[in-house]
mmCIF file with all atom_site columns, C-alpha atoms in Angstrom:
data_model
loop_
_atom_site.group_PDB
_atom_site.id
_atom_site.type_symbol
_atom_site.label_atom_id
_atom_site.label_alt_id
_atom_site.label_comp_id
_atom_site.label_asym_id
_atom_site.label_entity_id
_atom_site.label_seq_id
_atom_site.pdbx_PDB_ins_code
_atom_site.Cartn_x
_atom_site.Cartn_y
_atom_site.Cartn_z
_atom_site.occupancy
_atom_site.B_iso_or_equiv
_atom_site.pdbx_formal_charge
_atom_site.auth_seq_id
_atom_site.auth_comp_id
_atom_site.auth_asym_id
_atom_site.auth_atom_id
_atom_site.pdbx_PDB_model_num
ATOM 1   C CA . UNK Q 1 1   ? 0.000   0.000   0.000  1.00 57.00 ? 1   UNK Q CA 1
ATOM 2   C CA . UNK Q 1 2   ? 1.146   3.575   -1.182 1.00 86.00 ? 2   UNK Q CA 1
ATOM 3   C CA . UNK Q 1 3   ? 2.366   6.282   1.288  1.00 90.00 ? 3   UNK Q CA 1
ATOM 4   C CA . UNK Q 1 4   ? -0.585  8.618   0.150  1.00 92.00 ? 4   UNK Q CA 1
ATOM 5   C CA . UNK Q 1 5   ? -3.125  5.793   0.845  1.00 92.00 ? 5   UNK Q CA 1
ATOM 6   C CA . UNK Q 1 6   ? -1.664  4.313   4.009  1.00 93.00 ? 6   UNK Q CA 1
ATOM 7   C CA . UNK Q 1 7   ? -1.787  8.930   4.934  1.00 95.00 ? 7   UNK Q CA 1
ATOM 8   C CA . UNK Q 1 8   ? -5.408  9.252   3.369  1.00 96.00 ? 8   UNK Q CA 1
ATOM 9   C CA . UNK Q 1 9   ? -6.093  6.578   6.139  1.00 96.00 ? 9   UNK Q CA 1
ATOM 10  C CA . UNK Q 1 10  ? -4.981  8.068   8.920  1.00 97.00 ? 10  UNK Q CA 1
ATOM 11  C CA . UNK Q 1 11  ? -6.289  11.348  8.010  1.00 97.00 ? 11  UNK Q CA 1
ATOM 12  C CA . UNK Q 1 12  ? -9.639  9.752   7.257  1.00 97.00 ? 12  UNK Q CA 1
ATOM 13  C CA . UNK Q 1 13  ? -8.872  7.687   11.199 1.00 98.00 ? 13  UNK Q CA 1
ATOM 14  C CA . UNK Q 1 14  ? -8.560  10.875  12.844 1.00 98.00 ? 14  UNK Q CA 1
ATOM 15  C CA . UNK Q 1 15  ? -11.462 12.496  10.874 1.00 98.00 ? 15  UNK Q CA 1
ATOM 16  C CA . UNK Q 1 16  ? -13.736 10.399  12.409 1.00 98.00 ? 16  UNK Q CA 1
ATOM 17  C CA . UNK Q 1 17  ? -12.493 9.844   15.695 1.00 98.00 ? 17  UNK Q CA 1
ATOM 18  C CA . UNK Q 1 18  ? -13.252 13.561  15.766 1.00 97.00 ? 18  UNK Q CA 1
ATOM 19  C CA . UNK Q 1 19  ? -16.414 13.619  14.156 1.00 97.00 ? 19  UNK Q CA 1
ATOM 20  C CA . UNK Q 1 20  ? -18.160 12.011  17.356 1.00 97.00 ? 20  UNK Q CA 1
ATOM 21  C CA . UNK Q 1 21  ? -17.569 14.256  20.155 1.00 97.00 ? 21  UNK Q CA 1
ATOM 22  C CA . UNK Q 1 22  ? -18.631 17.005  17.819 1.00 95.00 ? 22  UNK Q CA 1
ATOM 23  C CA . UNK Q 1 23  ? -21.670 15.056  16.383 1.00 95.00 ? 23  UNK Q CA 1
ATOM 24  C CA . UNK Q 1 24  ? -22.560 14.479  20.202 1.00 95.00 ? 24  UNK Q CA 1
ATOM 25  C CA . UNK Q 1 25  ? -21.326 17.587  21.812 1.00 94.00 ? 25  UNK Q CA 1
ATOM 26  C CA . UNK Q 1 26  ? -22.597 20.110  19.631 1.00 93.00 ? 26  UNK Q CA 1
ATOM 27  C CA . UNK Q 1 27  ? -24.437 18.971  16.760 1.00 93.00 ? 27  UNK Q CA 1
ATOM 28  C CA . UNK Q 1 28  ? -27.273 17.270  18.324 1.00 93.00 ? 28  UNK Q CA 1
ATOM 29  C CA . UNK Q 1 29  ? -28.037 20.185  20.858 1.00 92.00 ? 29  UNK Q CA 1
ATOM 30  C CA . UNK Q 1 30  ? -30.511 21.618  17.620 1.00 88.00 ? 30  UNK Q CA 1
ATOM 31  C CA . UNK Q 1 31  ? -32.389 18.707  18.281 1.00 90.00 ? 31  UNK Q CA 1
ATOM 32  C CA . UNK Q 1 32  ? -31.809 17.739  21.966 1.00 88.00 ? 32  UNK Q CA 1
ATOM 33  C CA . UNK Q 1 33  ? -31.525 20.943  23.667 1.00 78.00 ? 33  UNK Q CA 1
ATOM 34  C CA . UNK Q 1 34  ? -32.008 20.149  27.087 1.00 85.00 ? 34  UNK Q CA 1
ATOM 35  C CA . UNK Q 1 35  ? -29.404 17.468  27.476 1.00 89.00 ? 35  UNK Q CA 1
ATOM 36  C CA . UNK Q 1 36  ? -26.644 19.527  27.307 1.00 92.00 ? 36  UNK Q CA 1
ATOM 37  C CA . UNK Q 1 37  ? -24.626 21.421  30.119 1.00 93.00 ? 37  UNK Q CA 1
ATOM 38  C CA . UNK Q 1 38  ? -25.786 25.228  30.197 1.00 92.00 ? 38  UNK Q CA 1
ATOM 39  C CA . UNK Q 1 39  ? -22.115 26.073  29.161 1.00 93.00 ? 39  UNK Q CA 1
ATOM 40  C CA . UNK Q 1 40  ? -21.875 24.269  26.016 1.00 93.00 ? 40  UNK Q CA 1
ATOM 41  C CA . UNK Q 1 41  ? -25.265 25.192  24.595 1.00 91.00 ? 41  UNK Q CA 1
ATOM 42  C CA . UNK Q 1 42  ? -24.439 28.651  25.612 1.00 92.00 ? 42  UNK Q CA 1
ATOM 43  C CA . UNK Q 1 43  ? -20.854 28.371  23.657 1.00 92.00 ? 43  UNK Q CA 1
ATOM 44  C CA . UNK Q 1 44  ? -22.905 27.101  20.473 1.00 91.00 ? 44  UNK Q CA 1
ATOM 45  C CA . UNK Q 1 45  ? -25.470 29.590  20.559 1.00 89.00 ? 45  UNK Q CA 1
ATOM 46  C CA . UNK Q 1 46  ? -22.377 32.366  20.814 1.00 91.00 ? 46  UNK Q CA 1
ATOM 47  C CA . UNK Q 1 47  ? -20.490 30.902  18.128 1.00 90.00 ? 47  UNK Q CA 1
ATOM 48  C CA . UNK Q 1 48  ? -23.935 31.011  15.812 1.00 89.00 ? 48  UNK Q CA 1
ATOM 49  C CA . UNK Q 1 49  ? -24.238 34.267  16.641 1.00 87.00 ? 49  UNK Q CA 1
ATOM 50  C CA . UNK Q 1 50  ? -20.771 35.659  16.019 1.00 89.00 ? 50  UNK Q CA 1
ATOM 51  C CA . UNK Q 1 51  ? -20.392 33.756  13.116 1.00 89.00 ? 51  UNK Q CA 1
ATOM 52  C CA . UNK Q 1 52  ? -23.859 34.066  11.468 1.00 89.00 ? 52  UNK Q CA 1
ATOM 53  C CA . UNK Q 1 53  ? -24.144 30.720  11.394 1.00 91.00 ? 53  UNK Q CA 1
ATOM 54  C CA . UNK Q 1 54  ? -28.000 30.135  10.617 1.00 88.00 ? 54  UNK Q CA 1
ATOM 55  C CA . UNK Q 1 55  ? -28.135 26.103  11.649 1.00 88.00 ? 55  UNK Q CA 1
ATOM 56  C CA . UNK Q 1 56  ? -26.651 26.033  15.088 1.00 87.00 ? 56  UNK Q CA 1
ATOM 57  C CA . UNK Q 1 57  ? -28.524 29.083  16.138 1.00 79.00 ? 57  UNK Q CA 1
ATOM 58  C CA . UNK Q 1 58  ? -30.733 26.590  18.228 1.00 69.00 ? 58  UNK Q CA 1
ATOM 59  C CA . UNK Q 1 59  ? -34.045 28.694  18.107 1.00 70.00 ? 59  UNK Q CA 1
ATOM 60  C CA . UNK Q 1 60  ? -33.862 29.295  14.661 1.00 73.00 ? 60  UNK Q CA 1
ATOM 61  C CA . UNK Q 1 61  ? -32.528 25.927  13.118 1.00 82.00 ? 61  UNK Q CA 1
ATOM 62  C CA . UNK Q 1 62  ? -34.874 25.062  10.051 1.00 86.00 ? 62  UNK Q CA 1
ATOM 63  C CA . UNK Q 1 63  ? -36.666 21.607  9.573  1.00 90.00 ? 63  UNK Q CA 1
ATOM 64  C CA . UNK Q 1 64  ? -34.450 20.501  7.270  1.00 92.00 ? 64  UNK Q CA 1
ATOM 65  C CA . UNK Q 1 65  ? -31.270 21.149  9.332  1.00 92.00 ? 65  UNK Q CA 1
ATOM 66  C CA . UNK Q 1 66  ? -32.731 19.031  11.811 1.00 91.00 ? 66  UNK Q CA 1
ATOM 67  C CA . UNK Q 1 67  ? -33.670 16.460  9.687  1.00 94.00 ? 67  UNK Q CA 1
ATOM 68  C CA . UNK Q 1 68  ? -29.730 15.547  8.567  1.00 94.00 ? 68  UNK Q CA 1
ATOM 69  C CA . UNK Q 1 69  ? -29.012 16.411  12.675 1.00 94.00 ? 69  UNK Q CA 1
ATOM 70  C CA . UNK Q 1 70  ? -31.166 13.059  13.095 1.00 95.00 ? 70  UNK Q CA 1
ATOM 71  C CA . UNK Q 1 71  ? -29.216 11.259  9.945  1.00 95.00 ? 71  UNK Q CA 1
ATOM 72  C CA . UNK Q 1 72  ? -26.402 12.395  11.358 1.00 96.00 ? 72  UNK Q CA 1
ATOM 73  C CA . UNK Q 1 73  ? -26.910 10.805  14.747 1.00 96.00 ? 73  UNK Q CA 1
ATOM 74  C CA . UNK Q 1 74  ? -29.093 7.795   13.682 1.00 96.00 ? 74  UNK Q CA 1
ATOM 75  C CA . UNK Q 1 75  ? -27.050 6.789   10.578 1.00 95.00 ? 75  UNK Q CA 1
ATOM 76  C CA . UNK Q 1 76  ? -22.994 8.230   10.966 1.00 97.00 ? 76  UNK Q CA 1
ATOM 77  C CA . UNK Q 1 77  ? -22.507 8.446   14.193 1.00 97.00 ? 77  UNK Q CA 1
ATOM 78  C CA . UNK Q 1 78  ? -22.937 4.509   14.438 1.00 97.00 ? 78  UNK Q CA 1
ATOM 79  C CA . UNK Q 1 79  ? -20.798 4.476   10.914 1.00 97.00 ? 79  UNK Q CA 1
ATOM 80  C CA . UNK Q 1 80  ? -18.339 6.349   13.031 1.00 98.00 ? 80  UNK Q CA 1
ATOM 81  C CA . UNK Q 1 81  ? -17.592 3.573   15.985 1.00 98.00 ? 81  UNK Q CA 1
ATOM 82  C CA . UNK Q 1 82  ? -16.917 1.382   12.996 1.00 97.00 ? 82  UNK Q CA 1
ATOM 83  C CA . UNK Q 1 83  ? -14.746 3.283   10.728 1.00 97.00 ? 83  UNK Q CA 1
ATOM 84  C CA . UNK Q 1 84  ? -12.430 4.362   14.071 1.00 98.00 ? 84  UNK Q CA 1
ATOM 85  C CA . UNK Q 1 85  ? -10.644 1.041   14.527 1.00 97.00 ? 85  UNK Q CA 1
ATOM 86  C CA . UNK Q 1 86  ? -10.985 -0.062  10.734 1.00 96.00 ? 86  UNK Q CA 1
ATOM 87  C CA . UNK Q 1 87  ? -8.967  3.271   9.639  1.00 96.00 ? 87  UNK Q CA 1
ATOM 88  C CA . UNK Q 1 88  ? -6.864  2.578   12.989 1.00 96.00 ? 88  UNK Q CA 1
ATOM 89  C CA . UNK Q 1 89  ? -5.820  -0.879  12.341 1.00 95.00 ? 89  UNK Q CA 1
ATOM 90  C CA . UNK Q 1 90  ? -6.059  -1.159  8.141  1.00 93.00 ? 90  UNK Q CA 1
ATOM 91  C CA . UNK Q 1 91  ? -6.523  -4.347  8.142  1.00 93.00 ? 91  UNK Q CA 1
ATOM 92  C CA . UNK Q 1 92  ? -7.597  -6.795  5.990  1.00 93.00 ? 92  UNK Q CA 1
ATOM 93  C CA . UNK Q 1 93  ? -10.440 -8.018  8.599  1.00 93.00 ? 93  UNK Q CA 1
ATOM 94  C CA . UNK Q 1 94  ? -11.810 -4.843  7.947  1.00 95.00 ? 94  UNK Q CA 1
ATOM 95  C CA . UNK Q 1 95  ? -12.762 -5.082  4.171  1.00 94.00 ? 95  UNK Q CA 1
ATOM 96  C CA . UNK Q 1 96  ? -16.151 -5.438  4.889  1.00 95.00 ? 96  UNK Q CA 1
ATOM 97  C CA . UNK Q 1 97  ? -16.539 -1.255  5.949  1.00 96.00 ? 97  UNK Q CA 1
ATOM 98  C CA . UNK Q 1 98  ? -15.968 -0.513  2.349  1.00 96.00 ? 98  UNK Q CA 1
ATOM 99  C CA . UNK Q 1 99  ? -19.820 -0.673  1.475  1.00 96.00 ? 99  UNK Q CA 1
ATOM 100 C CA . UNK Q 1 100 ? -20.712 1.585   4.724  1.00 97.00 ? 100 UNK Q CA 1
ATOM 101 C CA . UNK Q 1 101 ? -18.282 3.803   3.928  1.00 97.00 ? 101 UNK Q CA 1
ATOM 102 C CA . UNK Q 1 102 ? -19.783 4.671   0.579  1.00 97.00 ? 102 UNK Q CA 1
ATOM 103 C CA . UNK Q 1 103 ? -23.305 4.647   1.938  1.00 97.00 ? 103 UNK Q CA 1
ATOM 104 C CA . UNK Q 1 104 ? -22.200 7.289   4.202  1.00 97.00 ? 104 UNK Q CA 1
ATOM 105 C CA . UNK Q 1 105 ? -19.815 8.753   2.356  1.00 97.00 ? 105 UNK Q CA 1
ATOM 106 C CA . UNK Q 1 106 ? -22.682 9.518   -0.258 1.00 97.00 ? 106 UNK Q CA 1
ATOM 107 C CA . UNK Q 1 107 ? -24.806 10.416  2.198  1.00 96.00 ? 107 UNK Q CA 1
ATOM 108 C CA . UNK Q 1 108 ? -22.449 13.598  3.994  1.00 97.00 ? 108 UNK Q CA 1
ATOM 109 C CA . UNK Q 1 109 ? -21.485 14.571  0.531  1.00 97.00 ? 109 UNK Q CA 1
ATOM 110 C CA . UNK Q 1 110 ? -25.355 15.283  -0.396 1.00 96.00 ? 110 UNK Q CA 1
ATOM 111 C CA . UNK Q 1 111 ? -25.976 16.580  2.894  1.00 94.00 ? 111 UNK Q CA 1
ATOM 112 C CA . UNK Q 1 112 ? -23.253 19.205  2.763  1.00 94.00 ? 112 UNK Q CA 1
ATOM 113 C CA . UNK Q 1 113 ? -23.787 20.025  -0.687 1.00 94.00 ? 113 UNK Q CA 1
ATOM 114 C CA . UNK Q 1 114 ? -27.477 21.410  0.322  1.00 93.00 ? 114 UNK Q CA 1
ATOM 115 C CA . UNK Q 1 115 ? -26.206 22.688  3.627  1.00 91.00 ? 115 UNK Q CA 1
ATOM 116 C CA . UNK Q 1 116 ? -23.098 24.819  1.810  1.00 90.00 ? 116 UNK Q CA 1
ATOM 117 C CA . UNK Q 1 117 ? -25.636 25.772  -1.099 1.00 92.00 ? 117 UNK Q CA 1
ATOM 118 C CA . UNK Q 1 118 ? -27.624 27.122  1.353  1.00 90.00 ? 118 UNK Q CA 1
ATOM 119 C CA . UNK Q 1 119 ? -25.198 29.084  3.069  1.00 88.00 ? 119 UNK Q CA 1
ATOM 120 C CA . UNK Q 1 120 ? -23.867 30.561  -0.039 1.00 88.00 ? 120 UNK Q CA 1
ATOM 121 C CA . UNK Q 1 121 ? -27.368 31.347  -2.223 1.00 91.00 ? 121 UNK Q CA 1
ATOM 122 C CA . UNK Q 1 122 ? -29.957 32.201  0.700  1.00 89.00 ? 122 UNK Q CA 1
ATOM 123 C CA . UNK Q 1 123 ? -29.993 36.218  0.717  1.00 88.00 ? 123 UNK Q CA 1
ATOM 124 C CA . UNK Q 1 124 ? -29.747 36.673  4.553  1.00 86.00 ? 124 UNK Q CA 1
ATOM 125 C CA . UNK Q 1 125 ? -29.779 40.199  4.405  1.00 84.00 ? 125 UNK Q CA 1
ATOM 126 C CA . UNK Q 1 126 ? -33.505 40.528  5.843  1.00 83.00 ? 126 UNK Q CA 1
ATOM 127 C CA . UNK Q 1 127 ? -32.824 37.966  8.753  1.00 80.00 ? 127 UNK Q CA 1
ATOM 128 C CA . UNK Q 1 128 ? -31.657 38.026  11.933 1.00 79.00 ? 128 UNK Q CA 1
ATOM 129 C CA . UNK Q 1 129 ? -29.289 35.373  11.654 1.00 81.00 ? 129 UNK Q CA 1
ATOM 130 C CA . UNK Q 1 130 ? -26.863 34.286  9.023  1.00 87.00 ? 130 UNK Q CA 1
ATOM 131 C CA . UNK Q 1 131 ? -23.862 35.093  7.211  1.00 90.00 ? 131 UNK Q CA 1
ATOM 132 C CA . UNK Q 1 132 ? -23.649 39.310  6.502  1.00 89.00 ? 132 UNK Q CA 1
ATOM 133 C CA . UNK Q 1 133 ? -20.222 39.444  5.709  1.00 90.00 ? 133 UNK Q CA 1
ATOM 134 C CA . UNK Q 1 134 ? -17.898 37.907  3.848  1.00 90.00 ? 134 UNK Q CA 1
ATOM 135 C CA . UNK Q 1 135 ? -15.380 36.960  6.867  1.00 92.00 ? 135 UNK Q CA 1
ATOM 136 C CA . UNK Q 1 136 ? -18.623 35.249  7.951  1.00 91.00 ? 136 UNK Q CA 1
ATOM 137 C CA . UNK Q 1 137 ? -18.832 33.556  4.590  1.00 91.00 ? 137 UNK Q CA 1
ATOM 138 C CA . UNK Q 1 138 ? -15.725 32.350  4.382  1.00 91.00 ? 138 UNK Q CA 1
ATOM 139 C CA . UNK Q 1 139 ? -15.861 30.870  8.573  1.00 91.00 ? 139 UNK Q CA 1
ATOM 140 C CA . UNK Q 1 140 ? -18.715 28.867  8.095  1.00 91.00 ? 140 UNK Q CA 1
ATOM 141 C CA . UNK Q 1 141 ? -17.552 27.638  4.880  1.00 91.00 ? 141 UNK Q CA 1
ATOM 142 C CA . UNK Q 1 142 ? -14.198 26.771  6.673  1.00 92.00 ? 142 UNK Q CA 1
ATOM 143 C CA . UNK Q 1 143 ? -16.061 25.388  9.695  1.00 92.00 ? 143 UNK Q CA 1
ATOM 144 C CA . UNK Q 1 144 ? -18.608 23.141  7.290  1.00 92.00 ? 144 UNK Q CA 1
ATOM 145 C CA . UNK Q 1 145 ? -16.035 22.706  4.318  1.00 92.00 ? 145 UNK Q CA 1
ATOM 146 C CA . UNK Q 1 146 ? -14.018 19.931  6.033  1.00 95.00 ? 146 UNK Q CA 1
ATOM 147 C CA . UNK Q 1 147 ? -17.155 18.294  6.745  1.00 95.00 ? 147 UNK Q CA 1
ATOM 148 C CA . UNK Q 1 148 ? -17.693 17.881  2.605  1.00 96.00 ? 148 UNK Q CA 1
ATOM 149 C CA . UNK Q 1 149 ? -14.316 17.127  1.771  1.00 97.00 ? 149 UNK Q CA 1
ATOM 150 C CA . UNK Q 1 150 ? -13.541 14.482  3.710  1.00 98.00 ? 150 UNK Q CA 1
ATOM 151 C CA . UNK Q 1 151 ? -16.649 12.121  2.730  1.00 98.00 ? 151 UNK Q CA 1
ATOM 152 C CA . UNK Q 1 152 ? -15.231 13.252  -0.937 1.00 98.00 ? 152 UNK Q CA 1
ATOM 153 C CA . UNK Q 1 153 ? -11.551 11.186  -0.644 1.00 97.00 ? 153 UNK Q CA 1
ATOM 154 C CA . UNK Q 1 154 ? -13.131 8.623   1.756  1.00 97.00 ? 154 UNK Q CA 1
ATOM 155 C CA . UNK Q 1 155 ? -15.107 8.102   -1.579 1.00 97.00 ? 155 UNK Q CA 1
ATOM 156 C CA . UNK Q 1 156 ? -12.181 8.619   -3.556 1.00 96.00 ? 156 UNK Q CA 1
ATOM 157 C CA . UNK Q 1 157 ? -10.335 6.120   -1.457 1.00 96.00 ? 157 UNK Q CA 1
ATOM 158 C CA . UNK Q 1 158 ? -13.309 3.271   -1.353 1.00 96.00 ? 158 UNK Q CA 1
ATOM 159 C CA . UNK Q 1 159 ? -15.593 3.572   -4.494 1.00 95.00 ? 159 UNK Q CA 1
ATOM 160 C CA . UNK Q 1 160 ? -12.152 2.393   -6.859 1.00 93.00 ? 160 UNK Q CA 1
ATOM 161 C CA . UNK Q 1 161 ? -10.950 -0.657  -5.157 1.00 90.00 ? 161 UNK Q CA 1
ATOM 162 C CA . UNK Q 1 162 ? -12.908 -4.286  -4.271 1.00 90.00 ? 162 UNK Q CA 1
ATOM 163 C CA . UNK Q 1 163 ? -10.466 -4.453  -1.008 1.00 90.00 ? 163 UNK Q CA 1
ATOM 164 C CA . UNK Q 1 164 ? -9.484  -1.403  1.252  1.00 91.00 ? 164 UNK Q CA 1
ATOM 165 C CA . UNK Q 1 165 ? -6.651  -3.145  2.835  1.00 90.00 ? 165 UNK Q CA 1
ATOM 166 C CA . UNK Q 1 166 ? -5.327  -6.332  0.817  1.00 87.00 ? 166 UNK Q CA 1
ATOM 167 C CA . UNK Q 1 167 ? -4.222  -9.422  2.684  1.00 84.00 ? 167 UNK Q CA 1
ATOM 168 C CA . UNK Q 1 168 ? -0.128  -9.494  2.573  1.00 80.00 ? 168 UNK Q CA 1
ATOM 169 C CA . UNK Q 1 169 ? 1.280   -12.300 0.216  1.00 74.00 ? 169 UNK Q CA 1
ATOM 170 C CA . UNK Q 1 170 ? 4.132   -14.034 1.828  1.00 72.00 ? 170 UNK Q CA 1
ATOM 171 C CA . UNK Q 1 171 ? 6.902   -14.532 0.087  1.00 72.00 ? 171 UNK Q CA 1
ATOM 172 C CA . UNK Q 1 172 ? 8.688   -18.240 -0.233 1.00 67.00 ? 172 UNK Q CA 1
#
């Protein structure tokens, strides 16, 4: 296996091992807001705010926001506990995450698509939340961005090949 695969990996390992506390931590307070500490939900709502970011304002998050909060929870975040030790360990015992991976890899990339189209052709001008300037643009892009481009190389990296991580042939 190449460098830049056996470095997609880890990237891809680390990516997701990240993914939960924020999925769990911050994410899901627009559609659990009570189980959070004070603190945190207070820290979200300040970041929306200074940021003009229009889903994590928790009052104001639309329907369909919420709706990929509960894919998010109810489909990755269970994708997520898997794909930690498979990208850990790249083994060959771990083939069988390919198909998952796509599923949700598909799945992000068309929710981020909508979410980032969103951000960038809703005229917020007239509402009291969302992106007014173009530092504000550009943050939430940054802070959603990642969130696009990853699920693009893990389908890069799993859509081309039958086996993620081929079994070693031993030499005689």
């Amino acid at each position: 296996m190449g460098f830049l695969v056996r470095a997609l990996d880890w990237l891809l390992f680390v990516f997701f091992l990240v993914h939960i506390p924020i999925t769990l931590l911050i994410d899901i307070q627009s559609i659990f807001k009570d189980v959070h500490p004070d603190w945190l939900v207070q820290f979200t709502n300040k970041w929306a705010v200074e940021n003009g970011d229009p889903y994590m304002a928790l009052a104001l998050a639309p329907a369909w926001f919420r709706a990929l909060i509960y894919m998010e929870l109810f489909i990755q975040t269970p994708l997520f506990f898997l794909f930690v030790p498979a990208f850990f360990m790249q083994s060959p015992r771990f083939n069988w995450v390919r198909i998952p991976a796509i599923v949700y890899g598909v799945q992000a990339v068309t929710a981020f698509t909508v979410l980032l189209c969103d951000v960038f052709m809703t005229d917020f001008s007239e509402r009291n939340i969302g992106p007014k300037t173009p530092e504000q643009f550009k943050g939430l892009a940054a802070a959603y961005g990642p969130f696009l481009v990853f699920p693009i190389l893990l389908l890069l990296r799993t859509l081309p090949c039958s086996e993620l991580w081929p079994k070693k042939v031993k030499k005689q």
